[in-house]
JSON list of C-alpha atoms in Angstrom, two decimals:
[
{"chain": "F", "resi": 1413, "resn": "MET", "atom": "CA", "xyz": [-18.25, 39.10, -20.07]},
{"chain": "F", "resi": 1414, "resn": "PHE", "atom": "CA", "xyz": [-18.21, 35.36, -19.96]},
{"chain": "F", "resi": 1415, "resn": "SER", "atom": "CA", "xyz": [-21.40, 33.53, -19.50]},
{"chain": "F", "resi": 1416, "resn": "PHE", "atom": "CA", "xyz": [-21.68, 29.84, -18.95]},
{"chain": "F", "resi": 1417, "resn": "ASP", "atom": "CA", "xyz": [-24.75, 27.90, -19.68]},
{"chain": "F", "resi": 1418, "resn": "LYS", "atom": "CA", "xyz": [-24.46, 24.84, -17.48]},
{"chain": "F", "resi": 1419, "resn": "ASN", "atom": "CA", "xyz": [-27.67, 23.28, -18.77]},
{"chain": "F", "resi": 1420, "resn": "LYS", "atom": "CA", "xyz": [-26.43, 23.21, -22.39]},
{"chain": "F", "resi": 1421, "resn": "LYS", "atom": "CA", "xyz": [-23.16, 21.56, -21.37]},
{"chain": "F", "resi": 1422, "resn": "ASP", "atom": "CA", "xyz": [-24.90, 18.86, -19.28]},
{"chain": "F", "resi": 1423, "resn": "ALA", "atom": "CA", "xyz": [-27.34, 18.08, -22.09]},
{"chain": "F", "resi": 1424, "resn": "LYS", "atom": "CA", "xyz": [-24.53, 17.73, -24.60]},
{"chain": "F", "resi": 1425, "resn": "GLU", "atom": "CA", "xyz": [-22.54, 15.32, -22.31]},
{"chain": "F", "resi": 1426, "resn": "SER", "atom": "CA", "xyz": [-25.57, 13.13, -21.62]},
{"chain": "F", "resi": 1427, "resn": "GLN", "atom": "CA", "xyz": [-26.28, 12.88, -25.37]},
{"chain": "F", "resi": 1428, "resn": "GLU", "atom": "CA", "xyz": [-22.66, 11.75, -26.03]},
{"chain": "F", "resi": 1429, "resn": "ARG", "atom": "CA", "xyz": [-22.91, 9.16, -23.24]},
{"chain": "F", "resi": 1430, "resn": "SER", "atom": "CA", "xyz": [-26.11, 7.71, -24.64]},
{"chain": "F", "resi": 1431, "resn": "GLU", "atom": "CA", "xyz": [-24.52, 7.40, -28.10]},
{"chain": "F", "resi": 1432, "resn": "ILE", "atom": "CA", "xyz": [-21.54, 5.51, -26.65]},
{"chain": "F", "resi": 1433, "resn": "ASN", "atom": "CA", "xyz": [-23.75, 3.18, -24.60]},
{"chain": "F", "resi": 1434, "resn": "SER", "atom": "CA", "xyz": [-26.09, 2.46, -27.51]},
{"chain": "F", "resi": 1435, "resn": "SER", "atom": "CA", "xyz": [-23.28, 1.54, -29.93]},
{"chain": "F", "resi": 1436, "resn": "PRO", "atom": "CA", "xyz": [-22.90, -2.22, -30.41]},
{"chain": "F", "resi": 1437, "resn": "ALA", "atom": "CA", "xyz": [-20.07, -3.80, -28.40]},
{"chain": "F", "resi": 1438, "resn": "ILE", "atom": "CA", "xyz": [-17.27, -5.34, -30.35]},
{"chain": "F", "resi": 1439, "resn": "SER", "atom": "CA", "xyz": [-17.51, -9.09, -29.97]},
{"chain": "F", "resi": 1440, "resn": "PRO", "atom": "CA", "xyz": [-14.52, -11.29, -30.69]},
{"chain": "F", "resi": 1441, "resn": "SER", "atom": "CA", "xyz": [-14.99, -13.68, -33.53]},
{"chain": "F", "resi": 1442, "resn": "ASN", "atom": "CA", "xyz": [-15.17, -17.40, -32.78]},
{"chain": "F", "resi": 1443, "resn": "GLU", "atom": "CA", "xyz": [-12.29, -18.02, -35.19]},
{"chain": "F", "resi": 1444, "resn": "LEU", "atom": "CA", "xyz": [-10.02, -15.77, -33.15]},
{"chain": "F", "resi": 1445, "resn": "ILE", "atom": "CA", "xyz": [-10.98, -17.47, -29.90]},
{"chain": "F", "resi": 1446, "resn": "ASN", "atom": "CA", "xyz": [-10.51, -20.96, -31.33]},
{"chain": "F", "resi": 1447, "resn": "SER", "atom": "CA", "xyz": [-7.16, -20.09, -32.95]},
{"chain": "F", "resi": 1448, "resn": "VAL", "atom": "CA", "xyz": [-5.58, -19.19, -29.62]},
{"chain": "F", "resi": 1449, "resn": "ASN", "atom": "CA", "xyz": [-4.53, -22.36, -27.83]},
{"chain": "F", "resi": 1450, "resn": "PRO", "atom": "CA", "xyz": [-4.19, -22.15, -24.08]},
{"chain": "F", "resi": 1451, "resn": "VAL", "atom": "CA", "xyz": [-0.64, -22.33, -22.83]},
{"chain": "F", "resi": 1452, "resn": "ARG", "atom": "CA", "xyz": [-0.23, -25.14, -20.32]},
{"chain": "F", "resi": 1453, "resn": "VAL", "atom": "CA", "xyz": [2.14, -24.09, -17.57]},
{"chain": "F", "resi": 1454, "resn": "LYS", "atom": "CA", "xyz": [3.38, -26.43, -14.87]},
{"chain": "F", "resi": 1455, "resn": "LYS", "atom": "CA", "xyz": [2.44, -24.99, -11.53]},
{"chain": "F", "resi": 1456, "resn": "ASP", "atom": "CA", "xyz": [4.05, -25.48, -8.16]},
{"chain": "F", "resi": 1457, "resn": "THR", "atom": "CA", "xyz": [2.18, -27.29, -5.41]},
{"chain": "F", "resi": 1458, "resn": "PHE", "atom": "CA", "xyz": [2.49, -26.06, -1.82]},
{"chain": "F", "resi": 1459, "resn": "ILE", "atom": "CA", "xyz": [1.59, -27.81, 1.40]},
{"chain": "F", "resi": 1460, "resn": "SER", "atom": "CA", "xyz": [1.48, -24.80, 3.71]},
{"chain": "F", "resi": 1461, "resn": "GLN", "atom": "CA", "xyz": [2.78, -24.67, 7.26]},
{"chain": "F", "resi": 1462, "resn": "GLY", "atom": "CA", "xyz": [0.12, -26.00, 9.61]},
{"chain": "F", "resi": 1463, "resn": "ALA", "atom": "CA", "xyz": [-1.55, -28.08, 6.88]},
{"chain": "F", "resi": 1464, "resn": "CYS", "atom": "CA", "xyz": [-1.61, -31.88, 7.05]},
{"chain": "F", "resi": 1465, "resn": "MET", "atom": "CA", "xyz": [-2.19, -34.01, 3.97]},
{"chain": "F", "resi": 1466, "resn": "THR", "atom": "CA", "xyz": [-2.84, -37.75, 4.12]},
{"chain": "F", "resi": 1467, "resn": "GLY", "atom": "CA", "xyz": [-2.57, -39.93, 1.01]},
{"chain": "F", "resi": 1468, "resn": "SER", "atom": "CA", "xyz": [-0.57, -40.02, -2.21]},
{"chain": "F", "resi": 1469, "resn": "LEU", "atom": "CA", "xyz": [0.44, -36.80, -3.95]},
{"chain": "F", "resi": 1470, "resn": "VAL", "atom": "CA", "xyz": [1.42, -37.02, -7.65]},
{"chain": "F", "resi": 1471, "resn": "VAL", "atom": "CA", "xyz": [2.21, -33.73, -9.43]},
{"chain": "F", "resi": 1472, "resn": "ASP", "atom": "CA", "xyz": [3.61, -32.68, -12.84]},
{"chain": "F", "resi": 1473, "resn": "GLY", "atom": "CA", "xyz": [5.53, -29.64, -11.56]},
{"chain": "F", "resi": 1474, "resn": "ASN", "atom": "CA", "xyz": [7.37, -28.89, -8.32]},
{"chain": "F", "resi": 1475, "resn": "ILE", "atom": "CA", "xyz": [6.27, -29.59, -4.75]},
{"chain": "F", "resi": 1476, "resn": "THR", "atom": "CA", "xyz": [7.15, -27.54, -1.67]},
{"chain": "F", "resi": 1477, "resn": "VAL", "atom": "CA", "xyz": [6.25, -29.01, 1.72]},
{"chain": "F", "resi": 1478, "resn": "GLU", "atom": "CA", "xyz": [6.06, -26.58, 4.62]},
{"chain": "F", "resi": 1479, "resn": "GLY", "atom": "CA", "xyz": [3.43, -28.59, 6.50]},
{"chain": "F", "resi": 1480, "resn": "ARG", "atom": "CA", "xyz": [3.02, -32.33, 7.06]},
{"chain": "F", "resi": 1481, "resn": "VAL", "atom": "CA", "xyz": [2.46, -35.12, 4.53]},
{"chain": "F", "resi": 1482, "resn": "GLU", "atom": "CA", "xyz": [1.48, -38.65, 5.60]},
{"chain": "F", "resi": 1483, "resn": "GLY", "atom": "CA", "xyz": [1.89, -40.69, 2.43]},
{"chain": "F", "resi": 1484, "resn": "ASP", "atom": "CA", "xyz": [3.82, -40.95, -0.81]},
{"chain": "F", "resi": 1485, "resn": "VAL", "atom": "CA", "xyz": [4.98, -37.85, -2.73]},
{"chain": "F", "resi": 1486, "resn": "GLN", "atom": "CA", "xyz": [5.95, -37.96, -6.42]},
{"chain": "F", "resi": 1487, "resn": "CYS", "atom": "CA", "xyz": [6.66, -35.28, -9.01]},
{"chain": "F", "resi": 1488, "resn": "ASP", "atom": "CA", "xyz": [8.53, -34.80, -12.29]},
{"chain": "F", "resi": 1489, "resn": "ASN", "atom": "CA", "xyz": [10.91, -32.07, -11.19]},
{"chain": "F", "resi": 1490, "resn": "THR", "atom": "CA", "xyz": [11.79, -30.97, -7.63]},
{"chain": "F", "resi": 1491, "resn": "ILE", "atom": "CA", "xyz": [10.47, -31.77, -4.17]},
{"chain": "F", "resi": 1492, "resn": "LYS", "atom": "CA", "xyz": [11.53, -29.33, -1.47]},
{"chain": "F", "resi": 1493, "resn": "VAL", "atom": "CA", "xyz": [10.88, -30.01, 2.22]},
{"chain": "F", "resi": 1494, "resn": "ASP", "atom": "CA", "xyz": [11.31, -26.74, 4.14]},
{"chain": "F", "resi": 1495, "resn": "HIS", "atom": "CA", "xyz": [12.50, -26.53, 7.75]},
{"chain": "F", "resi": 1496, "resn": "THR", "atom": "CA", "xyz": [8.90, -26.70, 9.04]},
{"chain": "F", "resi": 1497, "resn": "GLY", "atom": "CA", "xyz": [7.99, -29.57, 6.69]},
{"chain": "F", "resi": 1498, "resn": "GLN", "atom": "CA", "xyz": [7.60, -33.25, 7.54]},
{"chain": "F", "resi": 1499, "resn": "VAL", "atom": "CA", "xyz": [7.08, -36.21, 5.19]},
{"chain": "F", "resi": 1500, "resn": "ASN", "atom": "CA", "xyz": [6.33, -39.75, 6.34]},
{"chain": "F", "resi": 1501, "resn": "GLY", "atom": "CA", "xyz": [6.35, -41.91, 3.23]},
{"chain": "F", "resi": 1502, "resn": "GLU", "atom": "CA", "xyz": [8.10, -42.60, -0.04]},
{"chain": "F", "resi": 1503, "resn": "MET", "atom": "CA", "xyz": [9.40, -39.71, -2.18]},
{"chain": "F", "resi": 1504, "resn": "LYS", "atom": "CA", "xyz": [10.26, -39.92, -5.92]},
{"chain": "F", "resi": 1505, "resn": "SER", "atom": "CA", "xyz": [11.48, -37.06, -8.09]},
{"chain": "F", "resi": 1506, "resn": "GLN", "atom": "CA", "xyz": [14.39, -35.82, -10.23]},
{"chain": "F", "resi": 1507, "resn": "GLN", "atom": "CA", "xyz": [15.70, -33.63, -7.41]},
{"chain": "F", "resi": 1508, "resn": "ILE", "atom": "CA", "xyz": [14.87, -33.66, -3.69]},
{"chain": "F", "resi": 1509, "resn": "ILE", "atom": "CA", "xyz": [16.00, -30.92, -1.31]},
{"chain": "F", "resi": 1510, "resn": "ILE", "atom": "CA", "xyz": [15.44, -31.60, 2.38]},
{"chain": "F", "resi": 1511, "resn": "ASN", "atom": "CA", "xyz": [15.65, -28.97, 5.10]},
{"chain": "F", "resi": 1512, "resn": "GLY", "atom": "CA", "xyz": [12.93, -30.55, 7.27]},
{"chain": "F", "resi": 1513, "resn": "ARG", "atom": "CA", "xyz": [12.19, -34.09, 8.49]},
{"chain": "F", "resi": 1514, "resn": "VAL", "atom": "CA", "xyz": [11.67, -37.11, 6.22]},
{"chain": "F", "resi": 1515, "resn": "GLU", "atom": "CA", "xyz": [10.97, -40.69, 7.30]},
{"chain": "F", "resi": 1516, "resn": "GLY", "atom": "CA", "xyz": [10.83, -43.21, 4.48]},
{"chain": "F", "resi": 1517, "resn": "ARG", "atom": "CA", "xyz": [12.39, -44.23, 1.20]},
{"chain": "F", "resi": 1518, "resn": "ILE", "atom": "CA", "xyz": [13.75, -41.56, -1.17]},
{"chain": "F", "resi": 1519, "resn": "ALA", "atom": "CA", "xyz": [14.51, -42.05, -4.88]},
{"chain": "F", "resi": 1520, "resn": "ALA", "atom": "CA", "xyz": [15.93, -39.19, -6.98]},
{"chain": "F", "resi": 1521, "resn": "SER", "atom": "CA", "xyz": [18.81, -38.38, -9.31]},
{"chain": "F", "resi": 1522, "resn": "VAL", "atom": "CA", "xyz": [19.99, -35.67, -6.89]},
{"chain": "F", "resi": 1523, "resn": "VAL", "atom": "CA", "xyz": [19.35, -35.58, -3.14]},
{"chain": "F", "resi": 1524, "resn": "ALA", "atom": "CA", "xyz": [20.51, -32.68, -0.95]},
{"chain": "F", "resi": 1525, "resn": "ILE", "atom": "CA", "xyz": [20.15, -32.68, 2.83]},
{"chain": "F", "resi": 1526, "resn": "LEU", "atom": "CA", "xyz": [20.53, -29.12, 4.07]},
{"chain": "F", "resi": 1527, "resn": "ALA", "atom": "CA", "xyz": [21.71, -27.93, 7.51]},
{"chain": "F", "resi": 1528, "resn": "GLN", "atom": "CA", "xyz": [18.34, -28.42, 9.24]},
{"chain": "F", "resi": 1529, "resn": "GLY", "atom": "CA", "xyz": [17.40, -31.54, 7.27]},
{"chain": "F", "resi": 1530, "resn": "LYS", "atom": "CA", "xyz": [16.86, -34.93, 8.89]},
{"chain": "F", "resi": 1531, "resn": "VAL", "atom": "CA", "xyz": [16.36, -38.14, 6.89]},
{"chain": "F", "resi": 1532, "resn": "PHE", "atom": "CA", "xyz": [15.53, -41.52, 8.43]},
{"chain": "F", "resi": 1533, "resn": "GLY", "atom": "CA", "xyz": [15.35, -44.23, 5.77]},
{"chain": "F", "resi": 1534, "resn": "ASP", "atom": "CA", "xyz": [16.98, -45.47, 2.59]},
{"chain": "F", "resi": 1535, "resn": "ILE", "atom": "CA", "xyz": [18.10, -43.15, -0.19]},
{"chain": "F", "resi": 1536, "resn": "PHE", "atom": "CA", "xyz": [18.42, -44.29, -3.81]},
{"chain": "F", "resi": 1537, "resn": "THR", "atom": "CA", "xyz": [20.39, -41.65, -5.72]},
{"chain": "F", "resi": 1538, "resn": "ASP", "atom": "CA", "xyz": [23.35, -41.04, -7.99]},
{"chain": "F", "resi": 1539, "resn": "GLU", "atom": "CA", "xyz": [24.31, -37.78, -6.25]},
{"chain": "F", "resi": 1540, "resn": "LEU", "atom": "CA", "xyz": [23.97, -37.23, -2.48]},
{"chain": "F", "resi": 1541, "resn": "SER", "atom": "CA", "xyz": [25.11, -34.16, -0.56]},
{"chain": "F", "resi": 1542, "resn": "ILE", "atom": "CA", "xyz": [24.76, -33.47, 3.15]},
{"chain": "F", "resi": 1543, "resn": "GLU", "atom": "CA", "xyz": [25.48, -30.02, 4.56]},
{"chain": "F", "resi": 1544, "resn": "LYS", "atom": "CA", "xyz": [27.08, -29.57, 7.97]},
{"chain": "F", "resi": 1545, "resn": "GLY", "atom": "CA", "xyz": [24.31, -30.06, 10.53]},
{"chain": "F", "resi": 1546, "resn": "GLY", "atom": "CA", "xyz": [22.23, -32.30, 8.26]},
{"chain": "F", "resi": 1547, "resn": "VAL", "atom": "CA", "xyz": [21.35, -35.77, 9.57]},
{"chain": "F", "resi": 1548, "resn": "PHE", "atom": "CA", "xyz": [21.05, -39.00, 7.57]},
{"chain": "F", "resi": 1549, "resn": "THR", "atom": "CA", "xyz": [20.27, -42.29, 9.30]},
{"chain": "F", "resi": 1550, "resn": "GLY", "atom": "CA", "xyz": [19.83, -45.18, 6.91]},
{"chain": "F", "resi": 1551, "resn": "GLN", "atom": "CA", "xyz": [21.45, -46.66, 3.85]},
{"chain": "F", "resi": 1552, "resn": "SER", "atom": "CA", "xyz": [22.30, -45.05, 0.54]},
{"chain": "F", "resi": 1553, "resn": "HIS", "atom": "CA", "xyz": [22.16, -47.01, -2.69]},
{"chain": "F", "resi": 1554, "resn": "PRO", "atom": "CA", "xyz": [22.96, -46.07, -6.30]},
{"chain": "F", "resi": 1555, "resn": "LEU", "atom": "CA", "xyz": [19.88, -45.20, -8.31]},
{"chain": "F", "resi": 1556, "resn": "THR", "atom": "CA", "xyz": [21.26, -46.76, -11.48]},
{"chain": "F", "resi": 1557, "resn": "PRO", "atom": "CA", "xyz": [22.73, -50.26, -11.32]},
{"chain": "F", "resi": 1558, "resn": "PRO", "atom": "CA", "xyz": [26.53, -50.50, -11.39]},
{"chain": "F", "resi": 1559, "resn": "ALA", "atom": "CA", "xyz": [28.09, -50.52, -14.84]},
{"chain": "F", "resi": 1560, "resn": "GLN", "atom": "CA", "xyz": [28.61, -53.90, -16.44]},
{"chain": "F", "resi": 1561, "resn": "SER", "atom": "CA", "xyz": [32.26, -53.02, -17.06]},
{"chain": "F", "resi": 1562, "resn": "GLN", "atom": "CA", "xyz": [33.28, -55.11, -14.09]},
{"chain": "F", "resi": 1563, "resn": "GLU", "atom": "CA", "xyz": [34.36, -58.51, -15.28]},
{"chain": "F", "resi": 1564, "resn": "LYS", "atom": "CA", "xyz": [32.10, -61.32, -14.27]},
{"chain": "F", "resi": 1565, "resn": "LEU", "atom": "CA", "xyz": [34.14, -63.94, -12.54]},
{"chain": "F", "resi": 1566, "resn": "THR", "atom": "CA", "xyz": [33.38, -67.63, -12.89]},
{"chain": "F", "resi": 1567, "resn": "TYR", "atom": "CA", "xyz": [34.87, -70.79, -11.47]},
{"chain": "F", "resi": 1568, "resn": "VAL", "atom": "CA", "xyz": [36.79, -72.98, -13.87]},
{"chain": "F", "resi": 1569, "resn": "GLU", "atom": "CA", "xyz": [37.86, -76.46, -12.94]},
{"chain": "F", "resi": 1570, "resn": "LYS", "atom": "CA", "xyz": [41.15, -77.60, -14.39]},
{"chain": "F", "resi": 1571, "resn": "LYS", "atom": "CA", "xyz": [42.75, -80.99, -14.06]},
{"chain": "F", "resi": 1572, "resn": "LYS", "atom": "CA", "xyz": [46.40, -80.88, -13.36]},
{"chain": "F", "resi": 1573, "resn": "GLU", "atom": "CA", "xyz": [48.40, -82.73, -15.93]},
{"chain": "F", "resi": 1574, "resn": "LYS", "atom": "CA", "xyz": [50.03, -85.96, -14.87]},
{"chain": "F", "resi": 1575, "resn": "THR", "atom": "CA", "xyz": [53.53, -85.50, -13.73]},
{"chain": "F", "resi": 1576, "resn": "SER", "atom": "CA", "xyz": [56.31, -88.03, -13.67]},
{"chain": "F", "resi": 1577, "resn": "LYS", "atom": "CA", "xyz": [56.61, -87.80, -9.87]},
{"chain": "F", "resi": 1578, "resn": "ALA", "atom": "CA", "xyz": [53.25, -89.26, -8.96]},
{"chain": "F", "resi": 1579, "resn": "PRO", "atom": "CA", "xyz": [51.25, -90.86, -11.75]},
{"chain": "F", "resi": 1580, "resn": "ALA", "atom": "CA", "xyz": [48.36, -91.73, -9.46]},
{"chain": "F", "resi": 1581, "resn": "GLU", "atom": "CA", "xyz": [48.24, -88.22, -8.11]},
{"chain": "F", "resi": 1582, "resn": "GLN", "atom": "CA", "xyz": [45.59, -86.16, -9.85]},
{"chain": "F", "resi": 1583, "resn": "GLU", "atom": "CA", "xyz": [44.51, -82.90, -8.36]},
{"chain": "F", "resi": 1584, "resn": "ASN", "atom": "CA", "xyz": [41.58, -80.71, -9.19]},
{"chain": "F", "resi": 1585, "resn": "VAL", "atom": "CA", "xyz": [42.51, -77.06, -9.26]},
{"chain": "F", "resi": 1586, "resn": "VAL", "atom": "CA", "xyz": [39.87, -74.36, -8.99]},
{"chain": "F", "resi": 1587, "resn": "ALA", "atom": "CA", "xyz": [40.81, -70.99, -10.40]},
{"chain": "F", "resi": 1588, "resn": "LEU", "atom": "CA", "xyz": [39.07, -67.70, -10.96]},
{"chain": "F", "resi": 1589, "resn": "ALA", "atom": "CA", "xyz": [38.84, -66.89, -14.61]},
{"chain": "F", "resi": 1590, "resn": "SER", "atom": "CA", "xyz": [37.59, -63.81, -16.35]},
{"chain": "F", "resi": 1591, "resn": "ASN", "atom": "CA", "xyz": [35.04, -63.92, -19.16]},
{"chain": "F", "resi": 1592, "resn": "ALA", "atom": "CA", "xyz": [37.23, -61.48, -21.05]},
{"chain": "F", "resi": 1593, "resn": "PRO", "atom": "CA", "xyz": [39.44, -62.99, -23.77]},
{"chain": "F", "resi": 1594, "resn": "MET", "atom": "CA", "xyz": [42.99, -63.63, -22.65]},
{"chain": "F", "resi": 1595, "resn": "ALA", "atom": "CA", "xyz": [45.79, -61.82, -24.44]}
]
């Protein structure tokens, strides 16, 4: 009742394939390619566990240290030192999170020493937090200089007016005076 002609079907499929393969490929126009600007994305930089880097590291994005860095580390955003990470050198960033070991000077707006973090050196920051178990040995200093609202004190020398008791007695009195106008 039904008869299939396999040869006719195979010939028809091969002819369709050859037509598809012989058709010209669509090529994108140069205008389209040039009109699309590449999007620049800040990428994270990782120093993996077991890796050792020697020298200065300056990055636009974030840095995560799981290995060892011998040298200075600087980035625009966040530096994170994981529990396996070690840094021997100066670190500068907006935010520094330490859960590993750091020896050297640190400068950031925000510094957080987590429970497994150990810092040996000076920290320059406006906001410092240390979790229970975290270790900080060194000195902390404000990142921004103290406000100039404190009155600058100067020495003023005043001569005591002559009194009727002792005309020959003149005494120099030194007093602290404020630069602010007196009310």
